[in-house]
PDB file of C-alpha atoms in Angstrom:
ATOM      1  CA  UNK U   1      -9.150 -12.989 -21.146  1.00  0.00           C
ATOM      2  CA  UNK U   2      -9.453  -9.189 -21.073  1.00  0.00           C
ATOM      3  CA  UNK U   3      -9.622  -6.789 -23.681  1.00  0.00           C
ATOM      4  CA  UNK U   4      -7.361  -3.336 -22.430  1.00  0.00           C
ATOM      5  CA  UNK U   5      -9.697  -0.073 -22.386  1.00  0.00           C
ATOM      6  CA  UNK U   6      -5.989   1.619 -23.192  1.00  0.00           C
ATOM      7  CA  UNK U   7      -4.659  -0.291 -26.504  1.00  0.00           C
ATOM      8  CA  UNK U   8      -7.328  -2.335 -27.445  1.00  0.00           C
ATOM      9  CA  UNK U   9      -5.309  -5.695 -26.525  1.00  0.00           C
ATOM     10  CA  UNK U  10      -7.072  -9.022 -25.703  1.00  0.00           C
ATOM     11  CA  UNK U  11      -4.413 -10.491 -23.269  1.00  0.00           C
ATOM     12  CA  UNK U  12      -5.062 -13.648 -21.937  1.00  0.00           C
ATOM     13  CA  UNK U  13      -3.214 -12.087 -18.566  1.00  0.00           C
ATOM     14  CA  UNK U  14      -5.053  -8.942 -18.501  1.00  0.00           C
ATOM     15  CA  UNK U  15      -5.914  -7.616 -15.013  1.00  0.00           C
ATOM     16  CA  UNK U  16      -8.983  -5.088 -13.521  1.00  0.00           C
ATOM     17  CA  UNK U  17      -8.483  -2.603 -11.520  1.00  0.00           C
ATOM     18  CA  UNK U  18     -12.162  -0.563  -9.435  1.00  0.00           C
ATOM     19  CA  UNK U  19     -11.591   2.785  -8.999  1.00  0.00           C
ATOM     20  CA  UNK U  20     -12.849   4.419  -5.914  1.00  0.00           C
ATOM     21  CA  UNK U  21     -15.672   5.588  -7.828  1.00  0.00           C
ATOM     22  CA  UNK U  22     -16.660   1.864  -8.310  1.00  0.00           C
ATOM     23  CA  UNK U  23     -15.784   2.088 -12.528  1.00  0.00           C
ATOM     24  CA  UNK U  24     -14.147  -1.143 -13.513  1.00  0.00           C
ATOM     25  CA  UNK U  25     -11.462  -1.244 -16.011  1.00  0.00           C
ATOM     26  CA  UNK U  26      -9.612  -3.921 -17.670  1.00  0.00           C
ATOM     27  CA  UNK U  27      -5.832  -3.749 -18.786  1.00  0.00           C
ATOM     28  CA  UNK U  28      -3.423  -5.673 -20.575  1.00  0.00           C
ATOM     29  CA  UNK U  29       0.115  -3.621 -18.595  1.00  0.00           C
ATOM     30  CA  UNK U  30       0.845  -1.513 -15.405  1.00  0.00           C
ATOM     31  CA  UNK U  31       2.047   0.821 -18.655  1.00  0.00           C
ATOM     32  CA  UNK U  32      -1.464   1.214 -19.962  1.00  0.00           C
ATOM     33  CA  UNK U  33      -3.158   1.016 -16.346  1.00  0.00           C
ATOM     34  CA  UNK U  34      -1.168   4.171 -15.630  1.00  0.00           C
ATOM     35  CA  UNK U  35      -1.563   6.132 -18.641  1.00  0.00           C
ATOM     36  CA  UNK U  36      -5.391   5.634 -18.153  1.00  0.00           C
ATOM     37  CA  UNK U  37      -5.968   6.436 -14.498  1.00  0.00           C
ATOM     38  CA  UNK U  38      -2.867   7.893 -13.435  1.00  0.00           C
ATOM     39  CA  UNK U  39      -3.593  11.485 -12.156  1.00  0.00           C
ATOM     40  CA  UNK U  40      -1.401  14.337 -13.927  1.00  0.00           C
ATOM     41  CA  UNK U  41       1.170  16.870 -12.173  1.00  0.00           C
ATOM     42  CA  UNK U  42      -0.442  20.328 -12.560  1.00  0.00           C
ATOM     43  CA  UNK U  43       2.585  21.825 -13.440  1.00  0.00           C
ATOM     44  CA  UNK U  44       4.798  19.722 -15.733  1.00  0.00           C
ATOM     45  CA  UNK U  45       2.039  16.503 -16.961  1.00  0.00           C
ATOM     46  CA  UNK U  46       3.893  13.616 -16.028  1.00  0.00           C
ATOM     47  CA  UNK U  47       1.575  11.333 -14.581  1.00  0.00           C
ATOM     48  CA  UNK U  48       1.943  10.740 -10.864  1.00  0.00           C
ATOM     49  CA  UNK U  49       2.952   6.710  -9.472  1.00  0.00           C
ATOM     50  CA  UNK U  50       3.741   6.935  -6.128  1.00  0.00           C
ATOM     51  CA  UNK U  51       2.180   9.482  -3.929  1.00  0.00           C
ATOM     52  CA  UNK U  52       3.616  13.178  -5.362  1.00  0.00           C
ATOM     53  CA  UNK U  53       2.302  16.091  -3.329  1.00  0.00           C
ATOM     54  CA  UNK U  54      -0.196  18.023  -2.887  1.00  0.00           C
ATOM     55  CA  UNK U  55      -2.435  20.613  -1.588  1.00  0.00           C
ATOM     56  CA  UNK U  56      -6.147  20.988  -1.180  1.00  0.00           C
ATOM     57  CA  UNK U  57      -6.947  21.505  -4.883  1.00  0.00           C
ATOM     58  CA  UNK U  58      -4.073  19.910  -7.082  1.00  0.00           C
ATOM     59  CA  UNK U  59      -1.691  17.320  -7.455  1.00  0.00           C
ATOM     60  CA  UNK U  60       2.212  17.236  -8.579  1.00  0.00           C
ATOM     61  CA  UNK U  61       4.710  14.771  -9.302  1.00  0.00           C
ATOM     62  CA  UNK U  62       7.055  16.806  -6.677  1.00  0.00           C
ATOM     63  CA  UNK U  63       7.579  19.722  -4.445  1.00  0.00           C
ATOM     64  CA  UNK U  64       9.974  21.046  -7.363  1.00  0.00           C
ATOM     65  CA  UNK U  65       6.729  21.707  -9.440  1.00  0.00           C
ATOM     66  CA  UNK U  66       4.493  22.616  -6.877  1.00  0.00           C
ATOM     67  CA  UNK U  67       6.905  25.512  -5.611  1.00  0.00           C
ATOM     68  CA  UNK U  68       7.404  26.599  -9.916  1.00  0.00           C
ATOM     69  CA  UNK U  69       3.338  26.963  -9.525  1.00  0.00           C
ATOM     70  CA  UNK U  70       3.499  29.027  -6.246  1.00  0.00           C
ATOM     71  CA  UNK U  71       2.458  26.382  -4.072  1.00  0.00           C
ATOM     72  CA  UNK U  72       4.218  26.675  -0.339  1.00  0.00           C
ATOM     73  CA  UNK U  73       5.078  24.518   2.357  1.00  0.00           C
ATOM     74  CA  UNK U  74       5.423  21.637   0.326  1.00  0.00           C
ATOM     75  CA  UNK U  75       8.886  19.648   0.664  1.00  0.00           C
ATOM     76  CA  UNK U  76       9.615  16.086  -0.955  1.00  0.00           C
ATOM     77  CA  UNK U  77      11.145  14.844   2.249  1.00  0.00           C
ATOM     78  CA  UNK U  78      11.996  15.344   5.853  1.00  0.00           C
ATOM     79  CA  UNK U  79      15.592  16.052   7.201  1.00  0.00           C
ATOM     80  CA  UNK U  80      16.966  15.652  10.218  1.00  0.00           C
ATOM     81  CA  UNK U  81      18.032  18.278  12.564  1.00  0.00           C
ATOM     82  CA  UNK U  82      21.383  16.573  13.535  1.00  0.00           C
TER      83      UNK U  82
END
């Protein structure tokens, strides 16, 4: 058993996750594991799950917000030219 370094909860399924800094943390949900270590878009706060975009100093949920921010050259996916 676990206690979660979000909510507090001792969980006898709790999980740990290292960070690439080495920290260890212990949580009880994915939920909680993402509102902890989750990085933030820049531009609208939503924390970022799958890969988002960025550039060489921030992060964003999507090109969307990266373009509202002035960011450039930044596209959420490739198209075809046929």
């Amino acid at each position: 058993m676990g206690k979660c370094v979000t909510c507090g909860n001792d969980y006898d399924r709790s999980f740990e996750v290292r960070t690439a800094s080495g920290e260890s943390l212990v949580f009880d949900s994915i939920e909680c594991a993402a509102s902890r270590i989750a990085p933030k878009c820049v531009n609208c706060g939503t924390r970022i799950l799958g890969h988002g975009v960025e550039n060489e100093e921030h992060m964003f949920c999507c090109a969307h917000c990266a373009h509202a921010v002035g960011v450039t050259g930044v596209s959420d996916r490739v198209t075809s030219g046929s």
